[in-house]
XYZ file of N, CA and C in Angstrom:
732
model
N 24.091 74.835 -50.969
C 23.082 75.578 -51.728
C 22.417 76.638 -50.856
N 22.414 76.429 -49.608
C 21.583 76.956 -48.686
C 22.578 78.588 -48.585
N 23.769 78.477 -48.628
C 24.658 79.614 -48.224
C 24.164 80.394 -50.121
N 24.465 79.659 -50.819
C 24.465 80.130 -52.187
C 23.438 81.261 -52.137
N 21.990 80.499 -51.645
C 20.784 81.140 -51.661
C 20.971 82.604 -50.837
N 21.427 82.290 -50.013
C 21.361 84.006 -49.295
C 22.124 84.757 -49.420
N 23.409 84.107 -49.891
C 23.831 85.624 -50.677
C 23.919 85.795 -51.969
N 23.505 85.187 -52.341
C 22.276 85.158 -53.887
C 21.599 86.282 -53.869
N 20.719 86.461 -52.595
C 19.668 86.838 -52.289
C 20.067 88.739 -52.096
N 21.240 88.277 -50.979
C 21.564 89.962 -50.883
C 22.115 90.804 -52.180
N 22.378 90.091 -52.664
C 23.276 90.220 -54.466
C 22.774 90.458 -55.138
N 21.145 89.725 -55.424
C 19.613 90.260 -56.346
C 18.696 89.799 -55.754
N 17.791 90.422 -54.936
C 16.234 90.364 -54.652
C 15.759 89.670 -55.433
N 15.651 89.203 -56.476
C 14.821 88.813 -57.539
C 14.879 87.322 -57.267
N 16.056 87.079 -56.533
C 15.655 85.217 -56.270
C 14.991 84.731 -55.312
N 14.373 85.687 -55.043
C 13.054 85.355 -53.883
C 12.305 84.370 -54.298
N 12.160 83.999 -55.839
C 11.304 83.124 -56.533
C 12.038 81.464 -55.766
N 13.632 81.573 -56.262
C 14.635 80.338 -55.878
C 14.903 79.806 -54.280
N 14.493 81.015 -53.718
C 14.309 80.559 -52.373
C 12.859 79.874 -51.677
N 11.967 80.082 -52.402
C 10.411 79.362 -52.501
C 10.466 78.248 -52.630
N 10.894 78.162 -54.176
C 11.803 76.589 -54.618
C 12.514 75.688 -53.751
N 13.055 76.565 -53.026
C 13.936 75.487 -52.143
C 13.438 75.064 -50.968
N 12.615 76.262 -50.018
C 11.918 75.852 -49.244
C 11.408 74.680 -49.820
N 10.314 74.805 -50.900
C 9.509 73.658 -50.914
C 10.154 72.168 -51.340
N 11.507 72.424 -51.938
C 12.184 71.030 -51.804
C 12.403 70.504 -50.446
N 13.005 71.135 -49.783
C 13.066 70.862 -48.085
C 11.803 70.330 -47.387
N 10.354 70.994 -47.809
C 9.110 70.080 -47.066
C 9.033 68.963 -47.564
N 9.889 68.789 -49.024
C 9.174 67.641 -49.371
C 10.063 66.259 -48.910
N 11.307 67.284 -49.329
C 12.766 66.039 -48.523
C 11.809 65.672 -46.915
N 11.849 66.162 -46.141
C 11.698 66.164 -44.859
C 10.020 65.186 -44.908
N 8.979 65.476 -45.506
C 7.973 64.249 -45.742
C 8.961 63.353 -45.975
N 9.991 62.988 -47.085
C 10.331 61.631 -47.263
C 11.111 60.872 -46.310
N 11.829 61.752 -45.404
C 12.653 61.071 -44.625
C 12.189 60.456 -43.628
N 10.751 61.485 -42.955
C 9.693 61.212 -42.028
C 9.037 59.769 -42.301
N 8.926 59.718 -43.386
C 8.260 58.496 -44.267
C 9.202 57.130 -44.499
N 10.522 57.567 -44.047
C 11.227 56.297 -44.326
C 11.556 55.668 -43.185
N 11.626 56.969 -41.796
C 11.912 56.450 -40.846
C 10.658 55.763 -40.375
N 9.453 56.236 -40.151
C 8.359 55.055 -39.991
C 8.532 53.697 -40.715
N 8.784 53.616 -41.940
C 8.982 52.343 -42.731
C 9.783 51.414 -42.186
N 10.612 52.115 -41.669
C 11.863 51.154 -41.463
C 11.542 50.749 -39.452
N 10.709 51.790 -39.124
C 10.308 50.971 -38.117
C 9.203 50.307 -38.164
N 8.378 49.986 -38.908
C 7.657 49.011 -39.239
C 8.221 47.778 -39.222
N 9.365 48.042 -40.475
C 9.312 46.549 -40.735
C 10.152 46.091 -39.827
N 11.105 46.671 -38.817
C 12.195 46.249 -37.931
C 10.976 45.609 -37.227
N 9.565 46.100 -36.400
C 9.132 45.872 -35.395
C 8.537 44.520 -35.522
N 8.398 44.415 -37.132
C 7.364 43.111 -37.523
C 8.474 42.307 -37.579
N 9.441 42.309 -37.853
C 10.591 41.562 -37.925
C 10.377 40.618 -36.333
N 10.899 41.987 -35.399
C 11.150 41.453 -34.289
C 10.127 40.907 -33.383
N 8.722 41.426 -33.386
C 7.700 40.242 -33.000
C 7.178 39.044 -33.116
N 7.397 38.911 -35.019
C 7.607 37.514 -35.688
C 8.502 36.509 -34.593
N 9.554 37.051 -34.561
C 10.575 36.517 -33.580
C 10.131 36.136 -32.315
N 9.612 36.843 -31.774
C 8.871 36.809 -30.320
C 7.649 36.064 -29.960
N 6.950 35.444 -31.501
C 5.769 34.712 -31.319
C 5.808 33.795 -30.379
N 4.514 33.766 -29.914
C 4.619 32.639 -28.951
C 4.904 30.543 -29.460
N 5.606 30.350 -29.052
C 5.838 29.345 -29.768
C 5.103 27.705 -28.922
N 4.857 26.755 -29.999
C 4.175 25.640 -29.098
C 5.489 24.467 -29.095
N 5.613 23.709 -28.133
C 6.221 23.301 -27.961
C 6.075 21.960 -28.361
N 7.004 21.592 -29.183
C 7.019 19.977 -30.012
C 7.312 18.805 -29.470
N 6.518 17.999 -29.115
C 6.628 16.757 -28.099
C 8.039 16.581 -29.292
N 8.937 15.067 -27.845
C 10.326 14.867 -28.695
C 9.730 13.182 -28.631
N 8.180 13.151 -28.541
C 8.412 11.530 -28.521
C 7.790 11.136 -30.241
N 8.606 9.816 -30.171
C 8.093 9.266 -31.810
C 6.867 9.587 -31.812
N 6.676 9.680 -33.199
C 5.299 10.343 -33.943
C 5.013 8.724 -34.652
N 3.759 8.011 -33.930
C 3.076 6.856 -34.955
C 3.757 7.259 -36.145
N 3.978 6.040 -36.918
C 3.468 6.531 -38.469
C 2.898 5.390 -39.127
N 1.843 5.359 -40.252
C 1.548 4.066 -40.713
C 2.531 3.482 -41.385
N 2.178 2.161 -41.244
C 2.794 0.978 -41.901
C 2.306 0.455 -43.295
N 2.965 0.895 -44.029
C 1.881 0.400 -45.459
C 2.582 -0.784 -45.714
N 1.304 -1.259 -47.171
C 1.531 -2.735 -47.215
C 2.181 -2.610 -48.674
N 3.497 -3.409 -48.859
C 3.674 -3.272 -50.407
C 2.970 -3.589 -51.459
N 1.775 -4.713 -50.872
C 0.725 -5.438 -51.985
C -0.292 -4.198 -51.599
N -0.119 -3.256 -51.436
C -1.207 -2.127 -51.762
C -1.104 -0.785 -52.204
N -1.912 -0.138 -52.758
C -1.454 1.116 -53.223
C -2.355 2.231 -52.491
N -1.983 3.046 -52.197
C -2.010 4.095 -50.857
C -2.572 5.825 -51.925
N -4.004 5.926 -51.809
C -3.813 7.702 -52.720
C -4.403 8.323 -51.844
N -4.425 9.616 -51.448
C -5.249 10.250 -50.878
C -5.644 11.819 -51.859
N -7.202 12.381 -51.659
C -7.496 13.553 -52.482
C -7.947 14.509 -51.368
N -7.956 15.627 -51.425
C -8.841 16.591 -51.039
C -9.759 17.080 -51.439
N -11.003 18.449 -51.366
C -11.924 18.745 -52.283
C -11.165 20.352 -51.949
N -10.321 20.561 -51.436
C -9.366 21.893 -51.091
C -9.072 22.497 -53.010
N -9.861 23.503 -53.288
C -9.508 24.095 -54.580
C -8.720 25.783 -54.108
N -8.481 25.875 -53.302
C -7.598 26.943 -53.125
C -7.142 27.585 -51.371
N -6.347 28.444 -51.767
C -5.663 28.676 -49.931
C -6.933 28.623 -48.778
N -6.958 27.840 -48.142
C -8.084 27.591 -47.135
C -8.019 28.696 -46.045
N -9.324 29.509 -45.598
C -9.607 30.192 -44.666
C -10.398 30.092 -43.745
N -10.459 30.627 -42.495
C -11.399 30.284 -41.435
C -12.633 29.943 -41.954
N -12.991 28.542 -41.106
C -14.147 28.375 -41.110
C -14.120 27.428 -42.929
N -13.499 27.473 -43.670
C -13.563 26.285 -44.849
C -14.237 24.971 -44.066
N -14.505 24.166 -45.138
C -15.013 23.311 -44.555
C -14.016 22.346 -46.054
N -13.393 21.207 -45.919
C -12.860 20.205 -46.897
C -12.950 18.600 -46.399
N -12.917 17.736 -47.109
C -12.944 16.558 -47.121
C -12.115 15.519 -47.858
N -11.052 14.851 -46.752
C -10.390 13.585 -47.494
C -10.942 12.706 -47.845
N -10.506 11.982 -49.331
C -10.658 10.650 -49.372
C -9.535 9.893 -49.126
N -9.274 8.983 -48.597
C -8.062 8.048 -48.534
C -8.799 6.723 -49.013
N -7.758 5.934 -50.410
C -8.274 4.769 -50.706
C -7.331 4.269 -50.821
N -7.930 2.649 -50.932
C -6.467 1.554 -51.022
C -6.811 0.570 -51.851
N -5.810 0.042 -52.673
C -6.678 -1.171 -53.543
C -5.152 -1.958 -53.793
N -6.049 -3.000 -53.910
C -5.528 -4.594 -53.151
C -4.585 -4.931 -54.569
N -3.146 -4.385 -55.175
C -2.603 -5.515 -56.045
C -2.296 -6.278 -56.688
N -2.132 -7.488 -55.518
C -1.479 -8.663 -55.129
C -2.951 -9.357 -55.915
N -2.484 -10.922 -55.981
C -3.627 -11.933 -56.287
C -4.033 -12.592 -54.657
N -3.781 -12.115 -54.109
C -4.491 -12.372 -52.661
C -5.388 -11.728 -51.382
N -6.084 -12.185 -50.657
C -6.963 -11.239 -50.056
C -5.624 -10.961 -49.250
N -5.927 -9.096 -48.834
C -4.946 -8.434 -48.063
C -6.247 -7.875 -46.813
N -5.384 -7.504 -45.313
C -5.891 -6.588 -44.502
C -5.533 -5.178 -45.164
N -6.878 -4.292 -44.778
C -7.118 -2.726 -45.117
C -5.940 -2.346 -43.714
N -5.538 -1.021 -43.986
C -4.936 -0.638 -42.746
C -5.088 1.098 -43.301
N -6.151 1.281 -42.680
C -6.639 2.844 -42.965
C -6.322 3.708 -41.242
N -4.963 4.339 -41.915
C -4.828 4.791 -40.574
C -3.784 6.180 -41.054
N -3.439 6.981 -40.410
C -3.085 7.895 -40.870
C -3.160 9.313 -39.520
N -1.769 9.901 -39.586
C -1.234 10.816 -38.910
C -2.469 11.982 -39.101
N -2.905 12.956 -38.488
C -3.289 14.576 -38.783
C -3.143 15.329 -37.945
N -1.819 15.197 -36.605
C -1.167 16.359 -35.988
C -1.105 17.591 -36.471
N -0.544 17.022 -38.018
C -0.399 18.455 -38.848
C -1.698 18.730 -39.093
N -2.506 18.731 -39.366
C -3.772 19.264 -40.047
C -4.572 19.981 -38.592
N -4.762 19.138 -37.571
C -4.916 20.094 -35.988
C -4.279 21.151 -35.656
N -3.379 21.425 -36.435
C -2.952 22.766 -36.221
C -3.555 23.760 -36.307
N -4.141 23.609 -37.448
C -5.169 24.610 -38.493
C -6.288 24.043 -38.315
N -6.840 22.789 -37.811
C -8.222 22.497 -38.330
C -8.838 21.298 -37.196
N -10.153 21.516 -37.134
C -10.939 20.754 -36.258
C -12.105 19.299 -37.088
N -11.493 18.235 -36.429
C -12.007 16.615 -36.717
C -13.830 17.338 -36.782
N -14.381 17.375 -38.411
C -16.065 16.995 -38.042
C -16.961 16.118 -37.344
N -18.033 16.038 -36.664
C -18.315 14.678 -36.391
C -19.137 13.744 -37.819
N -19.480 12.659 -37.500
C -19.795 12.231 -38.261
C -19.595 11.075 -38.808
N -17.889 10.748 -38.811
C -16.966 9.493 -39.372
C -17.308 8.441 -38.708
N -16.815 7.514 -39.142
C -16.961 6.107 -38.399
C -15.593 5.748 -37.974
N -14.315 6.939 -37.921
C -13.270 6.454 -37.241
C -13.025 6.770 -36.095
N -11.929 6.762 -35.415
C -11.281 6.513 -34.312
C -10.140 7.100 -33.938
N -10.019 8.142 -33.138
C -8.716 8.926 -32.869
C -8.066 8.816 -31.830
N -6.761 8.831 -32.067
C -5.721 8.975 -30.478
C -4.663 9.071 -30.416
N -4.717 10.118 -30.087
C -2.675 10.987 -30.144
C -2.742 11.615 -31.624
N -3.761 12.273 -31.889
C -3.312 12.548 -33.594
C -3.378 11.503 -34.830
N -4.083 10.867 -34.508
C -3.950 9.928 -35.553
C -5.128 9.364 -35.200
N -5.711 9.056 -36.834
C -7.347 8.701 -37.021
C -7.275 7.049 -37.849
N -7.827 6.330 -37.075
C -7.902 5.137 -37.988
C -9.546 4.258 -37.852
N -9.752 3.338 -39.072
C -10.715 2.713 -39.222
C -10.580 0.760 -38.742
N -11.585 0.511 -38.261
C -11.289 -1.089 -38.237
C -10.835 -1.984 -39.579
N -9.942 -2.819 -39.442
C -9.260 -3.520 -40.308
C -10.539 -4.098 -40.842
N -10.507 -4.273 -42.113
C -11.314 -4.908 -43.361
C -10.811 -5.712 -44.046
N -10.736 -6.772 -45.045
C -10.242 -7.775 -46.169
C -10.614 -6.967 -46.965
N -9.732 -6.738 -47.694
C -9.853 -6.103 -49.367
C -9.340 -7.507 -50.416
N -10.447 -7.701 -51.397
C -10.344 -8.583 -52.001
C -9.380 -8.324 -53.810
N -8.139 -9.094 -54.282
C -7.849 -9.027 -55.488
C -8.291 -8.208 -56.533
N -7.468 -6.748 -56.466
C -8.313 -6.111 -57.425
C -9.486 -4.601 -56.865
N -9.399 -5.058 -55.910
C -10.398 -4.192 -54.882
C -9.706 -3.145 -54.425
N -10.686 -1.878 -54.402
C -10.467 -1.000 -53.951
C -11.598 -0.412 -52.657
N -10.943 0.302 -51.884
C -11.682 0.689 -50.712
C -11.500 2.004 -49.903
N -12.534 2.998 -50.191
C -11.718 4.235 -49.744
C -12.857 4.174 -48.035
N -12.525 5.163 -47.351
C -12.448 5.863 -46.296
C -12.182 7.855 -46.370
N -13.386 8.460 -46.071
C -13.768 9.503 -45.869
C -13.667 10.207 -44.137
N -12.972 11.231 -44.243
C -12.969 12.683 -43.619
C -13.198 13.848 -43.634
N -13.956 15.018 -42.836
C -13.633 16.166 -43.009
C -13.147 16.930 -42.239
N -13.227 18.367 -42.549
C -12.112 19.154 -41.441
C -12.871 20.660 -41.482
N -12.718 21.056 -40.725
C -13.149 22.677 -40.658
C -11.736 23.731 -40.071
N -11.645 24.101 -40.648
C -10.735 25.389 -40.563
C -10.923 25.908 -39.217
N -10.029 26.098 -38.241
C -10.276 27.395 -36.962
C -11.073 28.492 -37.377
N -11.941 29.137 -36.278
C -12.001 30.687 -36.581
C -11.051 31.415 -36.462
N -10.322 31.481 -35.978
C -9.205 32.533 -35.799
C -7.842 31.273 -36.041
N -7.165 31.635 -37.447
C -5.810 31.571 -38.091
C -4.639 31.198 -36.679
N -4.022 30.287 -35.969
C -2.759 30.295 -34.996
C -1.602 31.542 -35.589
N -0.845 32.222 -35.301
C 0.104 32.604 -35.178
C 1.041 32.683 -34.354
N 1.738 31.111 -34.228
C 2.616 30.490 -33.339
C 3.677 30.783 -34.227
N 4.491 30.575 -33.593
C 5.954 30.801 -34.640
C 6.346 29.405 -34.817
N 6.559 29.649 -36.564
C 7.211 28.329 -37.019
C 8.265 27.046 -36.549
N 8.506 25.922 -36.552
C 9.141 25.042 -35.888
C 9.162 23.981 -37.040
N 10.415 24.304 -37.965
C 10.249 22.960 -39.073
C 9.336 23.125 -39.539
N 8.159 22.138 -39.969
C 7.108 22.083 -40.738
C 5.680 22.144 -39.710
N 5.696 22.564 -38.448
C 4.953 22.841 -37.586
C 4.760 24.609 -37.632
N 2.880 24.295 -37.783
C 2.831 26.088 -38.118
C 3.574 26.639 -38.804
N 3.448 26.058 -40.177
C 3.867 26.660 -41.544
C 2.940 27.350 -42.566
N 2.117 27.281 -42.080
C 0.672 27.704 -43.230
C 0.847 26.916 -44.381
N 0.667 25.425 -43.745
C 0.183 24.647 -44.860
C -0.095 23.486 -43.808
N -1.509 22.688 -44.566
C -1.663 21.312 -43.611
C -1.488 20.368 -44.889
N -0.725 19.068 -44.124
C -0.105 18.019 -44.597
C -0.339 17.064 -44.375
N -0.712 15.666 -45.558
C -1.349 14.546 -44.785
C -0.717 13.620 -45.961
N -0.111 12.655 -44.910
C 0.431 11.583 -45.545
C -0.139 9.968 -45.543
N -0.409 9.913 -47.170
C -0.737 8.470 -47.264
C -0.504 7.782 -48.282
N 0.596 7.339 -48.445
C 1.619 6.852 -48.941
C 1.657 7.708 -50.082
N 1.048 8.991 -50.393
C 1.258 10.311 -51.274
C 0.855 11.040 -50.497
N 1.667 12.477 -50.437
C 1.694 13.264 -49.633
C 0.282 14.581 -50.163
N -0.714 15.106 -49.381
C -1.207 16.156 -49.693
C -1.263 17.356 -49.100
N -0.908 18.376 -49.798
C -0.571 19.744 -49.501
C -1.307 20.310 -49.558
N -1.577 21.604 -48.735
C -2.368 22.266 -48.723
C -2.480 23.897 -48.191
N -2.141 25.354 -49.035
C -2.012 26.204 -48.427
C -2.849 26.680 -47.253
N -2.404 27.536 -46.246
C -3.642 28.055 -45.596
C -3.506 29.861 -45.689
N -4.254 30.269 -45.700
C -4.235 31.768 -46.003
C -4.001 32.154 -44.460
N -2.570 32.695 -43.778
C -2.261 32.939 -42.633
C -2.425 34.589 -42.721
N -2.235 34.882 -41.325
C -2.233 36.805 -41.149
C -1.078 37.113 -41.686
N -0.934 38.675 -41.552
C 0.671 39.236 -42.146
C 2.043 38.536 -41.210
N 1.344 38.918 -40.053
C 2.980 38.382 -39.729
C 3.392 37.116 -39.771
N 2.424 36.226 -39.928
C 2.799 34.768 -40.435
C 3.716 34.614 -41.655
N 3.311 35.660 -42.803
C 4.499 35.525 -43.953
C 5.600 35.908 -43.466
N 5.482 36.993 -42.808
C 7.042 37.563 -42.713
C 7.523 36.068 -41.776
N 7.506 35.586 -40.844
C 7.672 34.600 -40.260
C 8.207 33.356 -40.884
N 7.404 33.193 -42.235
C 7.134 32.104 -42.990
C 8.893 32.462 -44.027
N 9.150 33.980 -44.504
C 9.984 34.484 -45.015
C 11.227 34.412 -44.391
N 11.272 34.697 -43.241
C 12.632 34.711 -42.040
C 12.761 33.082 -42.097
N 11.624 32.120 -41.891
C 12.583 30.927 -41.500
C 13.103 30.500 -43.372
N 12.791 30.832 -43.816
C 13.282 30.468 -45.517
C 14.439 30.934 -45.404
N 15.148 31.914 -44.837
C 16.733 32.688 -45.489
C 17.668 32.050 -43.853
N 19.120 31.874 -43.965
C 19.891 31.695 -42.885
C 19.774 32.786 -42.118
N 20.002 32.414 -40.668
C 20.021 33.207 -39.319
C 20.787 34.323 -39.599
N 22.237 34.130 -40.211
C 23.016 35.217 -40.825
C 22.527 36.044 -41.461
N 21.631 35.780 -42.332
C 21.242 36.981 -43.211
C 20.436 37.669 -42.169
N 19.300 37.354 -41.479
C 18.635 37.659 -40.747
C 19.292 38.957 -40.154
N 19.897 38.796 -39.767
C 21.093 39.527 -38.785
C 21.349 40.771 -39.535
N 21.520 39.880 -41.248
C 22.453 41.225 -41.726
C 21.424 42.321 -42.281
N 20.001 41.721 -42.783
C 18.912 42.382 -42.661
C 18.532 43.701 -41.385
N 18.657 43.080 -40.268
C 18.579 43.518 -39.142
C 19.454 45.090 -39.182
N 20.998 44.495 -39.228
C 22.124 45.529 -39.001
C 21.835 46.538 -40.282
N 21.493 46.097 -41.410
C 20.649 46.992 -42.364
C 19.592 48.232 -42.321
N 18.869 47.669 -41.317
C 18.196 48.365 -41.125
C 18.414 49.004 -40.138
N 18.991 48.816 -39.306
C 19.804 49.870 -38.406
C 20.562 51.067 -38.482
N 20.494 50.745 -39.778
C 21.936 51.601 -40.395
C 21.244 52.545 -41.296
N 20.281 52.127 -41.793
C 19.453 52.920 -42.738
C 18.292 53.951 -42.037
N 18.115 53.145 -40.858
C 17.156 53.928 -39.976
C 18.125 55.253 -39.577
N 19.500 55.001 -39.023
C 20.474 56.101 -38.380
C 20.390 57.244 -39.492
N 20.518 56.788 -40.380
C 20.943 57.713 -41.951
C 19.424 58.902 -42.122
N 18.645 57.698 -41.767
C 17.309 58.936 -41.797
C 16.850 59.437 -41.206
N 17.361 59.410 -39.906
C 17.271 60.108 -38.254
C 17.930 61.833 -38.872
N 19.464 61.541 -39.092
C 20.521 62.609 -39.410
C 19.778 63.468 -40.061
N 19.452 62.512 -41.634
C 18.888 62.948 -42.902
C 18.152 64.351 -42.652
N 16.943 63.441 -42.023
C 15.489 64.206 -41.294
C 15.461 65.455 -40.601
N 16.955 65.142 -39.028
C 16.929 66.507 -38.594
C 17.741 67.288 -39.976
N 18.959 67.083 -39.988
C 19.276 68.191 -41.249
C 18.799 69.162 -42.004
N 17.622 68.015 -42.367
C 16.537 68.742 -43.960
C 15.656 69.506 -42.403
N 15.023 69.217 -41.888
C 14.610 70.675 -40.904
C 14.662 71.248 -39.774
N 16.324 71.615 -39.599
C 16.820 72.302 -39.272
C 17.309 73.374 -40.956
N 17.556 72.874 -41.734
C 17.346 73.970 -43.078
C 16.196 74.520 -43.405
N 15.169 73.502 -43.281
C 13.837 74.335 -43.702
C 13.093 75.562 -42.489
N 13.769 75.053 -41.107
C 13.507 76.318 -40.322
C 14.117 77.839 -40.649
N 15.382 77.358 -41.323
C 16.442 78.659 -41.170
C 15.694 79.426 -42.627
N 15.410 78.281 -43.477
C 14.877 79.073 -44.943
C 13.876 79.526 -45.023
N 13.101 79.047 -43.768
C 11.664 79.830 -43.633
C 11.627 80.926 -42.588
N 12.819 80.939 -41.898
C 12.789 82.100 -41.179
C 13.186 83.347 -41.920
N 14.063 83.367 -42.881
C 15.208 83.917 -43.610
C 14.004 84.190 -44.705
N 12.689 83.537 -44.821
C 11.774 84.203 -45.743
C 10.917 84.976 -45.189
N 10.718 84.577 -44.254
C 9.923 85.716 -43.152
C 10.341 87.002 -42.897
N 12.111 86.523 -42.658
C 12.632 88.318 -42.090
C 12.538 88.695 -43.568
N 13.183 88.617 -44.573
C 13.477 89.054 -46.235
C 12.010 89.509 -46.250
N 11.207 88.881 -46.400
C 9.760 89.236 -46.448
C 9.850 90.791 -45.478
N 9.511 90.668 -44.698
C 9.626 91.878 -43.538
C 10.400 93.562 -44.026
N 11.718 92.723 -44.408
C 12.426 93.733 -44.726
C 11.752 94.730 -46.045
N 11.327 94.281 -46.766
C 10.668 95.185 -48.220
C 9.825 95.964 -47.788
């Protein structure tokens, strides 16, 4: 089009209008390409720091876990009504009720490695912690009886952005008692993307990657192309200009 235009041009003066036109398609191509190549290094860079997070390292020794009793039934609640943020403040109940037609031992005990991730033990309780795990002195729960046990938790000020490991630093805290409770946490940006990469195979990852490699090259070319034309069409309007 660019050749069309100039000897268009020597052929009839009058398309001085079509050469305006085109210039200004060219500033605008050249904004978009400018605009894609930032994009695409954005998201390559968030990609690849996600990657680079600093990561905590997962003891390989057994993790306690409680022992429940079959003559008992195990619920736990939260007062968590939506994605938790710094500084929340929430509270477990964990209760147990007795069954069986016989007096049973209470065994209120329970993992919150996961929940220390994200969140700090209030004072206050009447339990007992060590290694991650909070428990109360054994009680008789009588036929029929129920007996809960209370916690709370406060949110970090500042969100971890460790890189994911399984269900470690996932932006969610998890507490198991003999029903599991979930719980989002409202993490920073690069935690989703993080949270997104470990969801899809390593392969795709890759092919994402080589994607964008490829798309970035295309708009490198693209970019100079469109101005190295818009120099020549704005020079070529300058001299034309000149010449009248």
């Amino acid at each position: 089009m660019f050749k069309d235009i100039i000897l268009g041009y020597y052929r009839s003066p009058s398309m001085g209008k079509k050469i305006q036109d085109y210039k200004r398609k060219l500033k605008n191509d050249l904004k978009w390409w400018i605009f894609n190549i930032f994009a695409i290094i954005f998201v390559f860079f968030t990609i690849f720091l996600t990657n680079i997070l600093p990561s905590k390292t997962i003891s390989n020794n057994i993790v306690k876990k409680t022992s429940f009793n079959p003559n008992l039934t195990y619920t736990v609640k939260s007062t968590a009504k939506h994605p938790l943020q710094p500084k929340d403040i929430i509270s477990y109940t964990l209760t147990v009720t007795n069954n069986s037609k016989k007096v049973q031992d209470s065994n209120f005990e329970v993992n919150i490695s996961d929940i220390l991730e994200y969140a700090n033990l209030l004072d206050g309780g009447d339990y007992k912690i060590k290694d991650g795990i909070i428990y109360w002195n054994n009680s008789s729960i009588e036929p029929g009886e129920s007996k809960s046990k209370f916690f709370a938790i406060e949110i970090k000020d500042r969100i971890p952005t460790l890189k994911q490991q399984g269900e470690s630093f996932d932006c969610f805290i998890k507490l198991n008692f003999g029903e599991v409770s979930k719980t989002p946490i409202k993490c920073p940006f690069i935690k989703k993307i993080d949270y997104f990469l470990n969801s899809i195979p390593t392969l795709e990852q890759y092919t994402i990657l080589l994607f964008l490699i490829v798309l970035f090259s295309i708009s490198i070319v693209m970019a100079l192309r469109t101005n190295l034309l818009y120099k020549e069409i704005r020079y070529f309007s300058q001299y034309s200009g000149e010449m009248k």
